[in-house]
CSV table of C-alpha atoms in Angstrom, one decimal:
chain,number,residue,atom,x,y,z
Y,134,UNK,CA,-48.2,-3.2,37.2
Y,135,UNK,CA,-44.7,-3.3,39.0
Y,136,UNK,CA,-43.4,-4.9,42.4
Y,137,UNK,CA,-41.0,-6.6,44.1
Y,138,UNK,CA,-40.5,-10.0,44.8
Y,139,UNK,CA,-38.3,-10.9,47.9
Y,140,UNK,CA,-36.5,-14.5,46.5
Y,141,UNK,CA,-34.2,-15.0,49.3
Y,142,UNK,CA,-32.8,-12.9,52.5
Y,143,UNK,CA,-31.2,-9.8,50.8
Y,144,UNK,CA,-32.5,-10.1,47.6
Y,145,UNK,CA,-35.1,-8.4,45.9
Y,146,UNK,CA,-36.0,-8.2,42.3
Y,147,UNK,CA,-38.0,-6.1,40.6
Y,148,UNK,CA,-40.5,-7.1,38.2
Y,149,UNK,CA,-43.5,-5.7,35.9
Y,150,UNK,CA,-46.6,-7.3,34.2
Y,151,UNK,CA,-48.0,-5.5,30.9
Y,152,UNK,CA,-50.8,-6.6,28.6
Y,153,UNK,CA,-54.2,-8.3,30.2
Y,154,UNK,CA,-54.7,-9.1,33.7
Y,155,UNK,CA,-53.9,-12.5,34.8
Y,156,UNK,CA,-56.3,-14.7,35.7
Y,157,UNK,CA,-57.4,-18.3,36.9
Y,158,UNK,CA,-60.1,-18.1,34.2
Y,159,UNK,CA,-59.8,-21.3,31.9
Y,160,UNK,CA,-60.6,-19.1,28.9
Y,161,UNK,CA,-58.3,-16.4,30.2
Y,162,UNK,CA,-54.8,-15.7,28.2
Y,163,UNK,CA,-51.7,-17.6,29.3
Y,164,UNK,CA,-49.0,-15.4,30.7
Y,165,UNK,CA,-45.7,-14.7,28.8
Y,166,UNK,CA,-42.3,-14.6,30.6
Y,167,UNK,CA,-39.6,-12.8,29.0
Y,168,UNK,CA,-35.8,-14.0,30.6
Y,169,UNK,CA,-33.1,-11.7,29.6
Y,170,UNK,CA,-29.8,-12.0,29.6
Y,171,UNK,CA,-26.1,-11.7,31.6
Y,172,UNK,CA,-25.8,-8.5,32.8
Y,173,UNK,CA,-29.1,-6.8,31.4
Y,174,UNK,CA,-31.9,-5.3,33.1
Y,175,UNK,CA,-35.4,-6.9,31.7
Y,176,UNK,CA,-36.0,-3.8,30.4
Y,177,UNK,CA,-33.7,-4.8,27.5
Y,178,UNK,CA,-36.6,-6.5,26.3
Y,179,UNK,CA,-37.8,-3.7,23.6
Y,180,UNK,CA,-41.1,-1.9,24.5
Y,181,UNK,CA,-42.2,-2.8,20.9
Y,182,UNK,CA,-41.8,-6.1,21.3
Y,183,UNK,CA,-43.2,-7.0,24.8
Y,184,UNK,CA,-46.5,-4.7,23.6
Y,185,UNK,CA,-46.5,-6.7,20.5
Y,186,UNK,CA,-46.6,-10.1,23.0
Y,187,UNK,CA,-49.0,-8.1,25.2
Y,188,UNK,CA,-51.8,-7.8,22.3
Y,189,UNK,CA,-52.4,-11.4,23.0
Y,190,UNK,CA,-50.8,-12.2,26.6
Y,191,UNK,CA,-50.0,-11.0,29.9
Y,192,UNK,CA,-46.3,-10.7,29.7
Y,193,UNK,CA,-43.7,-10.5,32.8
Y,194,UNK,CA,-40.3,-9.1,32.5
Y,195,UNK,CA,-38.0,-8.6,35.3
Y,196,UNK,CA,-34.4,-7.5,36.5
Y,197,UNK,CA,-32.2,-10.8,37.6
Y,198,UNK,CA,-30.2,-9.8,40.6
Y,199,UNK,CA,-27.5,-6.6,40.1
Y,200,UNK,CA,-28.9,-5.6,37.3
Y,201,UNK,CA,-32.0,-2.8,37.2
Y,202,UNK,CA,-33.7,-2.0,40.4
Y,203,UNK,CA,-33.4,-5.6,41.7
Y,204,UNK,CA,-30.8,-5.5,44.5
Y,205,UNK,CA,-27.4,-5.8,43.9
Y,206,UNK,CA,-25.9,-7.5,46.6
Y,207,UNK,CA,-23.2,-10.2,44.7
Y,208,UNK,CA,-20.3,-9.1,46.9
Y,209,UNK,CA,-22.4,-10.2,50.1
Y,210,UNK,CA,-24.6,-12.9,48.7
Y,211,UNK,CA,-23.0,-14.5,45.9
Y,212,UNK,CA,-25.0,-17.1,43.9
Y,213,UNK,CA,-24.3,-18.9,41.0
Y,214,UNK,CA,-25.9,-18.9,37.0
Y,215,UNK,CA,-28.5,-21.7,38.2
Y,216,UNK,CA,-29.7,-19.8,40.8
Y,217,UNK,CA,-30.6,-16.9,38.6
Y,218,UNK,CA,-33.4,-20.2,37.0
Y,219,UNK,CA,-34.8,-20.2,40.5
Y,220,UNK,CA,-35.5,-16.8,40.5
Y,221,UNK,CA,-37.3,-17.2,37.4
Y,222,UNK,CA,-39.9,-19.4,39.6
Y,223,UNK,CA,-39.8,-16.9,42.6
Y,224,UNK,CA,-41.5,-14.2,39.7
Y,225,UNK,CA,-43.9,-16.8,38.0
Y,226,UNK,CA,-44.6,-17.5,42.3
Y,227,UNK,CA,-45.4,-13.8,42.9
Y,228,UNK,CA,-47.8,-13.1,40.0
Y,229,UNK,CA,-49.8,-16.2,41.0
Y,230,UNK,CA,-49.0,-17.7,37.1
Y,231,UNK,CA,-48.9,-21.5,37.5
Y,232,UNK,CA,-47.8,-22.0,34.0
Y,233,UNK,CA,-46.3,-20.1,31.4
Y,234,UNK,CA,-44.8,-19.1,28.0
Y,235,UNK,CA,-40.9,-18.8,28.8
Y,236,UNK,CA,-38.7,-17.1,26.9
Y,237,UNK,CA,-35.4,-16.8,27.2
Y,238,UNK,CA,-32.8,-14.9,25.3
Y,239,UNK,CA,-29.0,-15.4,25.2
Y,240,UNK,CA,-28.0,-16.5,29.4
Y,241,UNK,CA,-32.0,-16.1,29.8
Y,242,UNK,CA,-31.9,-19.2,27.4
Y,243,UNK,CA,-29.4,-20.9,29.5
Y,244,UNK,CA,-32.0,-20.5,32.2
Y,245,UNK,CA,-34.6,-21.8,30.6
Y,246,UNK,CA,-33.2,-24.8,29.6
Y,247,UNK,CA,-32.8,-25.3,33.3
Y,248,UNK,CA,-36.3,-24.7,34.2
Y,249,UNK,CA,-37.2,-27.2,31.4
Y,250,UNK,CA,-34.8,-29.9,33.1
Y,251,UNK,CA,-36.1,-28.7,36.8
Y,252,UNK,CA,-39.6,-27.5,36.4
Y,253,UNK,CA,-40.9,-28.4,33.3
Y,254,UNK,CA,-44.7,-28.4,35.3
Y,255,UNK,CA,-44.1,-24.5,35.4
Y,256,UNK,CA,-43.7,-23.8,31.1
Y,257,UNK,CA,-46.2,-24.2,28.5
Y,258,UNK,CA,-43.5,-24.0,25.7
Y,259,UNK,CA,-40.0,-23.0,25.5
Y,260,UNK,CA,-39.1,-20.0,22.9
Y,261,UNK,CA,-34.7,-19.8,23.3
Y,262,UNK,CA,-33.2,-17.1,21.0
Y,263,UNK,CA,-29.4,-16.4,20.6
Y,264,UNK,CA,-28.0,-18.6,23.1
Y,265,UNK,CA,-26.3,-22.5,23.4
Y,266,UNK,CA,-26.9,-25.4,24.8
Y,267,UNK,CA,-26.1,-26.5,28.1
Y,268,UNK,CA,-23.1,-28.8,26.8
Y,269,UNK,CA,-21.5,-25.8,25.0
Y,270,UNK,CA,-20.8,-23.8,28.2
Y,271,UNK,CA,-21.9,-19.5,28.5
Y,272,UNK,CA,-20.6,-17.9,25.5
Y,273,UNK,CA,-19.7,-20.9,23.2
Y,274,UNK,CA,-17.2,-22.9,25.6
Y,275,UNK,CA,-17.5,-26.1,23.9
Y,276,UNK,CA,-14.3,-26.8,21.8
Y,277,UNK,CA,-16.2,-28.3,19.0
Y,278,UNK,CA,-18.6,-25.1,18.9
Y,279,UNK,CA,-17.3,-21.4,17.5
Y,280,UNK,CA,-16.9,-19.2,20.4
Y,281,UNK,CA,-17.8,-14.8,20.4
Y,282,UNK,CA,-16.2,-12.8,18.2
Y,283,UNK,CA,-12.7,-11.7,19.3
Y,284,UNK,CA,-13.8,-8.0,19.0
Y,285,UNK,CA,-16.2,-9.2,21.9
Y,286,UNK,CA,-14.1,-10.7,24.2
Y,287,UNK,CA,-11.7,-7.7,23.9
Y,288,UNK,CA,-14.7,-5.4,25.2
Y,289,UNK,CA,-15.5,-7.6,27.7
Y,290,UNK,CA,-12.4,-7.5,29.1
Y,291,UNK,CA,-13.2,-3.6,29.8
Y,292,UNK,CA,-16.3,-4.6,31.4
Y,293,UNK,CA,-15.1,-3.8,34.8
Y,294,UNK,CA,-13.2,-0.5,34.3
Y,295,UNK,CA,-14.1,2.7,35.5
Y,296,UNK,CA,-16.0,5.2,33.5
Y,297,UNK,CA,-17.9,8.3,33.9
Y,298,UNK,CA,-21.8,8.1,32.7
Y,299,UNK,CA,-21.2,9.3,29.5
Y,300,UNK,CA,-18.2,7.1,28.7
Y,301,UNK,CA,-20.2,4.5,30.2
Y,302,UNK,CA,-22.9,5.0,27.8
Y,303,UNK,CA,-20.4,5.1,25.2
Y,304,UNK,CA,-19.2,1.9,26.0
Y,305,UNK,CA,-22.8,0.0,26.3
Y,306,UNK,CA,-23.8,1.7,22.8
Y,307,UNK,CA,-20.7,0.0,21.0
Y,308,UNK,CA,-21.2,-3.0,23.1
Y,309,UNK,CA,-24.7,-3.4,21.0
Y,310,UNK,CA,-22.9,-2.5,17.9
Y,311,UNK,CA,-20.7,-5.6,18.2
Y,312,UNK,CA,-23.5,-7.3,19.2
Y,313,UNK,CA,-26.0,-6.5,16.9
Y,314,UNK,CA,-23.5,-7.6,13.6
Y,315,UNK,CA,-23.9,-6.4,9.8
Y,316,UNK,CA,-27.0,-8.7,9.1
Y,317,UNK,CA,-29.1,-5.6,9.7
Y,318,UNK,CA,-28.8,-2.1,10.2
Y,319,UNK,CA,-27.6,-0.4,13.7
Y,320,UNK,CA,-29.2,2.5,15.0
Y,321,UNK,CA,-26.6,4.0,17.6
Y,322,UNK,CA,-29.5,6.1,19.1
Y,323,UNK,CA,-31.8,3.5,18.9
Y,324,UNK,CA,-29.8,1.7,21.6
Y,325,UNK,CA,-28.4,5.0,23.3
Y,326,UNK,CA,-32.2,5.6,24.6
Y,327,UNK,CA,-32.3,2.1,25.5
Y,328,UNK,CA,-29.4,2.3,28.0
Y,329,UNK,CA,-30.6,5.7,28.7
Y,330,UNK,CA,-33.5,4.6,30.1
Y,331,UNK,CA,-32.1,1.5,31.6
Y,332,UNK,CA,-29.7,4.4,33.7
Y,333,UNK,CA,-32.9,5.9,34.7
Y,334,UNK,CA,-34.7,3.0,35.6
Y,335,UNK,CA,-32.2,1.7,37.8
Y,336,UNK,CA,-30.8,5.0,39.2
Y,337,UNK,CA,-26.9,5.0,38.5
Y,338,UNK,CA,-25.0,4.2,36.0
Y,339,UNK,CA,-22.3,1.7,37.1
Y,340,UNK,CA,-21.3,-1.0,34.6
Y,341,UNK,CA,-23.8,-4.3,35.5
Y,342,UNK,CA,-20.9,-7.1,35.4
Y,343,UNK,CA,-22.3,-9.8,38.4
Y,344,UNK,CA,-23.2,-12.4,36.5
Y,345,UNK,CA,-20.0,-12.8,35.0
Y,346,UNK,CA,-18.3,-13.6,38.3
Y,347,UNK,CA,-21.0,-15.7,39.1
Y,348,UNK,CA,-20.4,-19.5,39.4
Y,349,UNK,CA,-21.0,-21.2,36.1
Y,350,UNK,CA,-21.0,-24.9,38.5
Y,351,UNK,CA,-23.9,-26.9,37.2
Y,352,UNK,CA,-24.6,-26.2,33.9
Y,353,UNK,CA,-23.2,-29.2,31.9
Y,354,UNK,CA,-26.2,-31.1,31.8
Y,355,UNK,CA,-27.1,-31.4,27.6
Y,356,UNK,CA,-27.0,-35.1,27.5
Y,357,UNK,CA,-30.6,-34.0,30.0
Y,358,UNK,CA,-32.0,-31.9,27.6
Y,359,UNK,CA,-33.0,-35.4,25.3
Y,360,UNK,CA,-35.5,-36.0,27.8
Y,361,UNK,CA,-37.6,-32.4,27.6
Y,362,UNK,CA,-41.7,-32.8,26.7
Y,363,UNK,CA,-42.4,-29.0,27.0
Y,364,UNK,CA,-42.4,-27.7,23.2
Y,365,UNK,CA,-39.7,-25.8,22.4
Y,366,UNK,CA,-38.8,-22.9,19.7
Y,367,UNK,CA,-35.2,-22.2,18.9
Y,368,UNK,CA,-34.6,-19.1,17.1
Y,369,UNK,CA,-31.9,-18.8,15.2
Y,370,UNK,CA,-29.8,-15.4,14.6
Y,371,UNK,CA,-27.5,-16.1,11.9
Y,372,UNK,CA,-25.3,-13.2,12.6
Y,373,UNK,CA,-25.3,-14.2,16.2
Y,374,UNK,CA,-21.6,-12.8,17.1
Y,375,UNK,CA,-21.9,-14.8,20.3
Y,376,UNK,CA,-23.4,-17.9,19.3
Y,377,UNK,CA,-23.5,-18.1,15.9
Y,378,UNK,CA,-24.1,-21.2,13.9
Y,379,UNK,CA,-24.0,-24.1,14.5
Y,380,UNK,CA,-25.3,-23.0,18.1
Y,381,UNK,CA,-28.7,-23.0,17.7
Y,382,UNK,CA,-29.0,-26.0,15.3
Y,383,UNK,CA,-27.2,-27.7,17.7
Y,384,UNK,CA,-29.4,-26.9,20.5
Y,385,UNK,CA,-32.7,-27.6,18.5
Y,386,UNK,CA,-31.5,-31.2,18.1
Y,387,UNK,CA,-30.3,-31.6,21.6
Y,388,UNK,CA,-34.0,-31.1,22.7
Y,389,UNK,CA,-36.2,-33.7,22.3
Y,390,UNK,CA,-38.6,-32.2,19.5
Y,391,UNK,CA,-37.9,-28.8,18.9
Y,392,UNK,CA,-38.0,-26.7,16.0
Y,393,UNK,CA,-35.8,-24.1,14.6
Y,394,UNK,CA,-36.8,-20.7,12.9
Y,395,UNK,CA,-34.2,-18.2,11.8
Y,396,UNK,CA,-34.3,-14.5,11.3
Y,397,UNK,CA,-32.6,-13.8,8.5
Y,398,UNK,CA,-29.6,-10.9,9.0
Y,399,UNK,CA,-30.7,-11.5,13.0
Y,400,UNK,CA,-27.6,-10.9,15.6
Y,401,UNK,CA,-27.1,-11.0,19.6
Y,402,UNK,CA,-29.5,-7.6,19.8
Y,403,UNK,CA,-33.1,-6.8,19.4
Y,404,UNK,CA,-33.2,-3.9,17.0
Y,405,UNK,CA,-36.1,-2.6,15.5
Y,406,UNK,CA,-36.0,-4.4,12.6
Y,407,UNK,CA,-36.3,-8.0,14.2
Y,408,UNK,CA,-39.1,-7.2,16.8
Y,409,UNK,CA,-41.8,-8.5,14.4
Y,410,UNK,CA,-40.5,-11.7,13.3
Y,411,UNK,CA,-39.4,-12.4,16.9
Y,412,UNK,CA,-42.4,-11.6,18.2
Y,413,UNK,CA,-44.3,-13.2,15.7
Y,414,UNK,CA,-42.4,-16.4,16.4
Y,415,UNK,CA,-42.8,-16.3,19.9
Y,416,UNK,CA,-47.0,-15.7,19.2
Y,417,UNK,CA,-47.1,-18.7,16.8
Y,418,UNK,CA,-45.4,-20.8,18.9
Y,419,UNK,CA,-47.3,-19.8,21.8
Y,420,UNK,CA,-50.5,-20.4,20.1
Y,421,UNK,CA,-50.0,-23.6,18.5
Y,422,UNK,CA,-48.4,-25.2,21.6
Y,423,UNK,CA,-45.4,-25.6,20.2
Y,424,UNK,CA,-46.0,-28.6,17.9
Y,425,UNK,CA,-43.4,-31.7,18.5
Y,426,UNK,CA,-41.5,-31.5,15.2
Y,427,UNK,CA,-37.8,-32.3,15.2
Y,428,UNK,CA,-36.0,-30.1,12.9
Y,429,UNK,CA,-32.8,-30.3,11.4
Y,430,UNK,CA,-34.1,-28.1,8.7
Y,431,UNK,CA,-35.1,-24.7,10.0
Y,432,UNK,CA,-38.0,-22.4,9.0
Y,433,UNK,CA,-37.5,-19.0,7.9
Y,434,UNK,CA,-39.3,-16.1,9.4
Protein backbone atom coordinates (compact mmCIF):
# COMPACT_ATOMS: atom_id res chain seq x y z
CA UNK A 1 0.00 0.00 0.00
CA UNK A 2 1.54 3.44 -1.04
CA UNK A 3 0.74 7.20 -0.26
CA UNK A 4 1.70 10.33 0.55
CA UNK A 5 2.10 12.08 3.50
CA UNK A 6 1.98 15.94 3.47
CA UNK A 7 4.74 16.85 6.58
CA UNK A 8 4.82 20.54 6.14
CA UNK A 9 3.65 23.20 3.35
CA UNK A 10 5.60 22.02 0.17
CA UNK A 11 6.52 18.90 1.25
CA UNK A 12 5.34 15.63 0.53
CA UNK A 13 6.89 12.29 0.94
CA UNK A 14 6.13 9.20 -0.32
CA UNK A 15 5.87 6.19 1.57
CA UNK A 16 4.72 2.30 1.31
CA UNK A 17 3.63 -0.32 3.89
CA UNK A 18 4.34 -4.16 2.94
CA UNK A 19 3.72 -7.31 4.99
CA UNK A 20 0.31 -7.57 7.32
CA UNK A 21 -2.08 -4.97 7.77
CA UNK A 22 -1.77 -2.78 10.62
CA UNK A 23 -3.91 -2.92 13.31
CA UNK A 24 -5.05 -1.71 16.85
CA UNK A 25 -5.47 -5.34 17.69
CA UNK A 26 -3.47 -6.18 21.00
CA UNK A 27 -2.47 -9.49 19.46
CA UNK A 28 -1.82 -7.85 16.11
CA UNK A 29 2.04 -7.62 14.82
CA UNK A 30 3.95 -4.46 15.65
CA UNK A 31 4.91 -2.41 12.69
CA UNK A 32 8.57 -2.07 11.42
CA UNK A 33 10.04 1.20 10.21
CA UNK A 34 12.96 1.09 8.00
CA UNK A 35 15.08 4.83 7.99
CA UNK A 36 17.46 5.04 5.13
CA UNK A 37 20.08 6.97 4.57
CA UNK A 38 21.66 10.60 3.16
CA UNK A 39 20.77 10.88 -0.14
CA UNK A 40 18.84 7.46 -0.72
CA UNK A 41 15.44 6.81 -1.72
CA UNK A 42 13.79 4.07 0.88
CA UNK A 43 13.71 1.94 -1.74
CA UNK A 44 17.42 1.30 -1.04
CA UNK A 45 16.15 -0.96 1.53
CA UNK A 46 16.52 -4.39 -0.51
CA UNK A 47 13.17 -6.07 -1.53
CA UNK A 48 14.66 -9.27 0.09
CA UNK A 49 15.12 -7.87 3.14
CA UNK A 50 12.00 -5.78 3.91
CA UNK A 51 9.94 -9.22 2.70
CA UNK A 52 12.04 -11.07 4.96
CA UNK A 53 10.91 -8.37 7.95
CA UNK A 54 7.38 -8.51 6.37
CA UNK A 55 7.01 -12.48 7.15
CA UNK A 56 6.60 -11.35 10.73
CA UNK A 57 5.68 -7.40 10.61
CA UNK A 58 4.06 -4.69 8.83
CA UNK A 59 7.05 -2.76 7.60
CA UNK A 60 7.11 1.00 6.33
CA UNK A 61 9.74 2.39 4.16
CA UNK A 62 9.71 5.79 2.76
CA UNK A 63 11.62 8.52 0.58
CA UNK A 64 13.12 11.50 3.04
CA UNK A 65 12.69 14.68 1.19
CA UNK A 66 14.66 15.00 -2.47
CA UNK A 67 15.17 11.86 -2.77
CA UNK A 68 12.50 9.22 -4.60
CA UNK A 69 9.02 10.52 -5.31
CA UNK A 70 8.92 12.59 -2.14
CA UNK A 71 9.27 16.24 -3.26
CA UNK A 72 12.31 17.85 -3.76
CA UNK A 73 11.94 21.24 -2.85
CA UNK A 74 15.55 22.03 -0.65
CA UNK A 75 16.28 25.12 -2.80
CA UNK A 76 12.91 26.67 -1.58
CA UNK A 77 12.37 25.04 1.70
CA UNK A 78 15.54 24.18 3.23
CA UNK A 79 15.61 22.13 6.42
CA UNK A 80 18.17 20.79 8.41
CA UNK A 81 19.40 16.75 9.27
CA UNK A 82 17.03 16.88 12.52
CA UNK A 83 14.21 17.74 10.61
CA UNK A 84 14.50 14.72 8.44
CA UNK A 85 13.71 12.79 12.50
CA UNK A 86 10.48 14.64 12.43
CA UNK A 87 9.50 13.37 9.28
CA UNK A 88 10.04 10.04 10.57
CA UNK A 89 6.98 10.77 13.03
CA UNK A 90 4.88 12.51 10.31
CA UNK A 91 5.04 8.64 8.46
CA UNK A 92 4.48 6.59 11.79
CA UNK A 93 1.39 9.67 12.15
CA UNK A 94 -0.04 8.75 8.70
CA UNK A 95 -0.24 4.91 9.00
CA UNK A 96 -1.94 5.35 12.31
CA UNK A 97 1.27 3.16 14.12
CA UNK A 98 1.58 4.56 17.58
CA UNK A 99 4.69 2.57 18.32
CA UNK A 100 7.19 0.89 16.40
CA UNK A 101 10.39 -1.12 15.45
CA UNK A 102 12.84 1.70 14.14
CA UNK A 103 15.50 1.02 12.10
CA UNK A 104 17.84 3.07 10.93
CA UNK A 105 20.79 2.68 8.67
CA UNK A 106 23.77 4.92 8.19
CA UNK A 107 22.16 9.07 8.47
CA UNK A 108 18.72 6.93 9.11
CA UNK A 109 20.72 5.87 12.31
CA UNK A 110 21.59 9.45 13.04
CA UNK A 111 17.84 9.94 13.02
CA UNK A 112 16.96 7.54 15.11
CA UNK A 113 19.06 8.27 17.72
CA UNK A 114 17.11 11.56 17.67
CA UNK A 115 13.81 10.02 17.87
CA UNK A 116 15.12 8.02 20.81
CA UNK A 117 16.33 11.41 22.62
CA UNK A 118 12.86 13.19 21.36
CA UNK A 119 10.24 10.61 21.09
CA UNK A 120 11.29 7.64 22.71
CA UNK A 121 7.03 7.02 23.49
CA UNK A 122 6.97 6.47 19.57
CA UNK A 123 9.83 3.19 19.29
CA UNK A 124 9.59 -0.16 20.62
CA UNK A 125 13.40 -0.86 20.14
CA UNK A 126 16.09 0.76 18.31
CA UNK A 127 18.03 -1.55 15.55
CA UNK A 128 21.15 1.27 14.16
CA UNK A 129 23.39 -0.37 11.49
CA UNK A 130 26.52 1.43 9.91
CA UNK A 131 26.35 4.68 11.29
CA UNK A 132 27.95 6.92 14.52
CA UNK A 133 26.98 8.41 17.34
CA UNK A 134 25.68 11.68 17.78
CA UNK A 135 29.16 12.99 19.33
CA UNK A 136 31.05 11.77 16.31
CA UNK A 137 29.44 14.15 13.82
CA UNK A 138 27.77 12.64 9.96
CA UNK A 139 30.48 10.61 8.41
CA UNK A 140 32.95 10.19 11.38
CA UNK A 141 33.70 13.98 12.30
CA UNK A 142 34.96 13.32 15.70
CA UNK A 143 38.77 13.74 15.80
CA UNK A 144 39.23 10.85 18.04
CA UNK A 145 37.01 8.58 15.65
CA UNK A 146 38.46 7.24 11.94
CA UNK A 147 36.63 9.16 9.39
CA UNK A 148 35.39 7.50 5.43
CA UNK A 149 37.77 6.25 3.30
CA UNK A 150 39.62 8.81 1.21
CA UNK A 151 38.52 7.03 -1.97
CA UNK A 152 34.98 8.12 -0.59
CA UNK A 153 35.41 11.48 0.00
CA UNK A 154 37.07 11.92 -3.48
CA UNK A 155 33.68 10.59 -5.07
CA UNK A 156 31.77 12.63 -3.01
CA UNK A 157 33.25 15.50 -4.07
CA UNK A 158 31.76 14.58 -7.72
CA UNK A 159 28.44 14.25 -6.17
CA UNK A 160 27.22 17.37 -7.71
CA UNK A 161 28.52 17.22 -11.28
CA UNK A 162 26.72 16.80 -14.29
CA UNK A 163 26.17 13.50 -15.91
CA UNK A 164 24.07 11.94 -18.41
CA UNK A 165 21.80 8.84 -17.07
CA UNK A 166 24.09 6.36 -17.99
CA UNK A 167 27.12 8.08 -16.59
CA UNK A 168 25.05 8.75 -13.71
CA UNK A 169 24.38 5.23 -13.22
CA UNK A 170 27.91 4.55 -13.63
CA UNK A 171 28.79 6.71 -11.00
CA UNK A 172 25.98 5.35 -8.27
CA UNK A 173 27.17 1.63 -9.16
CA UNK A 174 30.90 2.48 -8.16
CA UNK A 175 29.56 4.63 -5.37
CA UNK A 176 28.22 1.01 -3.84
CA UNK A 177 31.45 -0.53 -4.74
CA UNK A 178 33.30 1.78 -2.36
CA UNK A 179 30.78 1.40 -0.16
CA UNK A 180 30.17 -2.07 0.03
CA UNK A 181 34.32 -2.90 0.83
CA UNK A 182 36.18 -6.34 0.25
CA UNK A 183 34.54 -8.14 3.35
CA UNK A 184 32.08 -9.67 0.86
CA UNK A 185 31.60 -10.01 -2.62
CA UNK A 186 30.17 -7.01 -5.01
CA UNK A 187 27.71 -7.69 -7.60
CA UNK A 188 27.90 -4.57 -10.06
CA UNK A 189 24.52 -5.70 -11.50
CA UNK A 190 23.17 -6.42 -8.41
CA UNK A 191 23.26 -2.72 -7.53
CA UNK A 192 22.95 -1.47 -11.20
CA UNK A 193 19.06 -2.78 -11.00
CA UNK A 194 18.89 -1.21 -7.75
CA UNK A 195 19.51 2.29 -9.02
CA UNK A 196 17.78 1.25 -12.05
CA UNK A 197 14.81 0.96 -10.37
CA UNK A 198 15.34 3.69 -7.98
CA UNK A 199 15.55 6.04 -11.62
CA UNK A 200 12.21 4.51 -12.38
CA UNK A 201 10.61 4.97 -9.26
CA UNK A 202 11.36 8.42 -8.87
CA UNK A 203 11.19 9.48 -12.58
CA UNK A 204 14.66 11.23 -13.53
CA UNK A 205 17.79 10.51 -12.93
CA UNK A 206 19.45 13.57 -11.36
CA UNK A 207 22.15 12.93 -8.78
CA UNK A 208 20.06 13.02 -5.00
CA UNK A 209 22.76 15.36 -3.13
CA UNK A 210 20.10 17.55 -0.55
CA UNK A 211 20.91 16.20 2.42
CA UNK A 212 24.41 17.08 2.17
CA UNK A 213 23.82 20.75 2.10
CA UNK A 214 21.50 20.38 4.71
CA UNK A 215 22.27 21.94 8.18
CA UNK A 216 24.02 19.47 10.37
CA UNK A 217 23.05 22.28 13.56
CA UNK A 218 21.76 20.14 16.44
CA UNK A 219 23.23 17.01 16.38
CA UNK A 220 25.91 16.99 19.07
CA UNK A 221 23.94 15.65 21.68
CA UNK A 222 25.85 12.02 22.76
CA UNK A 223 26.44 12.95 26.31
CA UNK A 224 22.01 12.47 25.87
CA UNK A 225 22.08 9.32 24.46
CA UNK A 226 23.20 7.80 28.42
CA UNK A 227 19.78 8.44 29.30
CA UNK A 228 17.85 6.25 26.45
CA UNK A 229 15.26 3.26 27.92
CA UNK A 230 14.03 2.06 24.51
CA UNK A 231 16.26 -1.20 23.67
CA UNK A 232 18.64 -0.77 21.29
CA UNK A 233 20.65 -3.09 18.66
CA UNK A 234 23.75 -1.79 17.12
CA UNK A 235 25.05 -3.65 14.23
CA UNK A 236 28.22 -3.69 13.47
CA UNK A 237 29.78 -3.72 9.80
CA UNK A 238 33.29 -4.31 10.21
CA UNK A 239 34.26 -3.30 6.71
CA UNK A 240 32.18 -0.24 7.22
CA UNK A 241 34.32 2.22 4.81
CA UNK A 242 32.29 5.10 6.41
CA UNK A 243 32.13 4.26 9.88
CA UNK A 244 34.23 1.56 10.55
CA UNK A 245 35.34 0.52 13.94
CA UNK A 246 35.42 1.76 16.67
CA UNK A 247 32.07 3.49 15.41
CA UNK A 248 29.72 1.22 16.42
CA UNK A 249 31.32 -0.07 19.61
CA UNK A 250 31.44 3.37 20.48
CA UNK A 251 27.90 4.00 19.91
CA UNK A 252 26.61 0.71 21.71
CA UNK A 253 28.30 2.08 24.92
CA UNK A 254 27.09 5.58 24.50
CA UNK A 255 23.47 4.13 24.88
CA UNK A 256 22.36 3.16 27.98
CA UNK A 257 22.06 -0.67 27.46
CA UNK A 258 22.57 -1.66 24.16
CA UNK A 259 23.98 -4.49 22.55
CA UNK A 260 26.21 -4.99 19.70
CA UNK A 261 26.04 -7.77 16.86
CA UNK A 262 28.45 -7.78 13.98
CA UNK A 263 28.23 -9.11 10.44
CA UNK A 264 31.19 -10.51 9.78
CA UNK A 265 32.81 -9.20 6.09
CA UNK A 266 29.55 -6.53 6.46
CA UNK A 267 30.24 -2.88 4.78
CA UNK A 268 28.25 0.57 4.24
CA UNK A 269 25.83 -1.55 1.57
CA UNK A 270 23.16 -4.13 1.82
CA UNK A 271 24.24 -6.83 -0.72
CA UNK A 272 22.75 -10.02 -0.97
CA UNK A 273 24.83 -11.74 1.05
CA UNK A 274 24.10 -9.74 4.42
CA UNK A 275 20.23 -9.55 4.02
CA UNK A 276 19.74 -12.64 6.29
CA UNK A 277 21.82 -11.91 9.17
CA UNK A 278 20.54 -8.36 9.12
CA UNK A 279 17.29 -9.22 8.90
CA UNK A 280 17.57 -11.84 11.22
CA UNK A 281 18.98 -9.36 13.79
CA UNK A 282 16.52 -6.94 13.33
CA UNK A 283 13.66 -10.05 13.91
CA UNK A 284 15.43 -11.19 17.06
CA UNK A 285 15.77 -8.03 18.44
CA UNK A 286 12.37 -7.15 17.57
CA UNK A 287 10.98 -10.19 19.16
CA UNK A 288 12.80 -10.30 22.35
CA UNK A 289 12.25 -6.57 23.05
CA UNK A 290 15.48 -5.83 22.81
CA UNK A 291 16.82 -7.14 26.15
CA UNK A 292 18.91 -4.40 28.44
CA UNK A 293 22.43 -5.91 28.12
CA UNK A 294 25.36 -3.58 27.98
CA UNK A 295 27.92 -4.85 25.68
CA UNK A 296 31.31 -4.17 25.28
CA UNK A 297 31.69 -7.53 23.79
CA UNK A 298 29.73 -8.01 20.59
CA UNK A 299 27.80 -11.02 19.27
CA UNK A 300 28.46 -12.50 16.05
CA UNK A 301 25.70 -13.13 13.53
Amino acid sequence: MERFVDVTPGIRLWAEQIGPEIAADAVAPDPVLLIMGANASGLAWPDALVSRLAEQHPVIRYDHRDTGRSAWAFDRHPYSVADLAEDAIAVLDAFDVERAHVVGMSMGGILVQLLLLDHPDRLLTATLLCTSALDAGLAGAAPDLPGPDPALLRLWQEMDDPRDAEREIDWRVEHWRLLNGTGTPFDPAEFRALEERIIEHTGWYDSPSAHAHADPGGLDRGAELATVDVPTLVIEAPEDPVNPPPHSGHLARAIGGARMVRVPGMGHALNATVVEPVAAAILSHAARGGEHVVSSADERV
